[in-house]
Amino acid sequence: MADYGLTLEELEAAGCFDPPPLPPSPPVVCYRNAEGLPWDGQGEMPSWLKRAVNAGQSVEFFRVG
């Protein structure tokens, strides 16, 4: 630290010794098919759900909870 002109107090003030942030919690499953394949409703619609919608089924049919 002395080579860089830093003190322990400066490092503490900068947060160098703070605990790391917690990882984000996994997304909540909003949709699930009969085989148990999940989709959280974020990102691109999975292929199993695209096929079901193209076959005439509604997305809401697969909603859980």
Short mmCIF file of C-alpha atoms in Angstrom, two decimals:
data_model
loop_
_atom_site.label_atom_id
_atom_site.label_comp_id
_atom_site.label_asym_id
_atom_site.label_seq_id
_atom_site.Cartn_x
_atom_site.Cartn_y
_atom_site.Cartn_z
CA MET A 1 0.00 0.00 0.00
CA ALA A 2 2.86 2.33 0.82
CA ASP A 3 4.24 1.87 -2.71
CA TYR A 4 0.99 3.32 -4.05
CA GLY A 5 0.56 6.01 -1.41
CA LEU A 6 -2.62 4.51 0.00
CA THR A 7 -3.72 4.14 3.59
CA LEU A 8 -6.00 1.56 5.13
CA GLU A 9 -8.56 4.27 5.85
CA GLU A 10 -8.65 5.29 2.17
CA LEU A 11 -9.20 1.71 1.09
CA GLU A 12 -11.97 1.23 3.65
CA ALA A 13 -13.63 4.50 2.54
CA ALA A 14 -13.50 3.29 -1.07
CA GLY A 15 -15.40 0.13 -0.10
CA CYS A 16 -12.56 -2.29 -0.82
CA PHE A 17 -13.50 -4.45 2.16
CA ASP A 18 -17.28 -4.39 1.74
CA PRO A 19 -18.90 -7.81 1.25
CA PRO A 20 -19.75 -8.63 -2.36
CA PRO A 21 -23.36 -8.02 -3.43
CA LEU A 22 -25.73 -10.97 -3.31
CA PRO A 23 -26.44 -12.66 -6.64
CA PRO A 24 -29.82 -11.87 -8.16
CA SER A 25 -32.60 -14.26 -7.30
CA PRO A 26 -33.74 -16.59 -10.07
CA PRO A 27 -36.71 -15.37 -12.10
CA VAL A 28 -40.16 -16.57 -11.08
CA VAL A 29 -41.71 -19.11 -13.43
CA CYS A 30 -44.88 -17.70 -14.97
CA TYR A 31 -45.64 -20.37 -17.56
CA ARG A 32 -45.14 -24.15 -17.62
CA ASN A 33 -46.15 -26.86 -20.06
CA ALA A 34 -47.38 -30.39 -19.27
CA GLU A 35 -43.81 -31.72 -19.42
CA GLY A 36 -42.72 -29.19 -16.80
CA LEU A 37 -40.71 -26.95 -19.11
CA PRO A 38 -40.79 -23.41 -17.64
CA TRP A 39 -40.72 -19.89 -19.03
CA ASP A 40 -40.45 -16.77 -16.88
CA GLY A 41 -42.12 -14.52 -19.44
CA GLN A 42 -38.90 -12.63 -20.18
CA GLY A 43 -36.96 -12.77 -23.40
CA GLU A 44 -37.93 -14.75 -26.45
CA MET A 45 -40.86 -17.12 -26.17
CA PRO A 46 -39.58 -20.71 -25.98
CA SER A 47 -40.18 -23.04 -28.90
CA TRP A 48 -42.62 -25.26 -26.98
CA LEU A 49 -44.85 -22.25 -26.31
CA LYS A 50 -44.54 -20.92 -29.87
CA ARG A 51 -45.68 -24.29 -31.19
CA ALA A 52 -48.64 -24.36 -28.82
CA VAL A 53 -49.72 -20.81 -29.73
CA ASN A 54 -49.36 -21.59 -33.45
CA ALA A 55 -51.57 -24.64 -32.88
CA GLY A 56 -54.29 -22.40 -31.41
CA GLN A 57 -53.62 -22.57 -27.67
CA SER A 58 -53.51 -19.33 -25.68
CA VAL A 59 -50.44 -18.28 -23.73
CA GLU A 60 -52.61 -17.80 -20.64
CA PHE A 61 -53.47 -21.51 -20.69
CA PHE A 62 -49.89 -22.22 -19.53
CA ARG A 63 -49.83 -19.59 -16.77
CA VAL A 64 -49.02 -20.99 -13.32
CA GLY A 65 -50.25 -19.69 -9.99
#
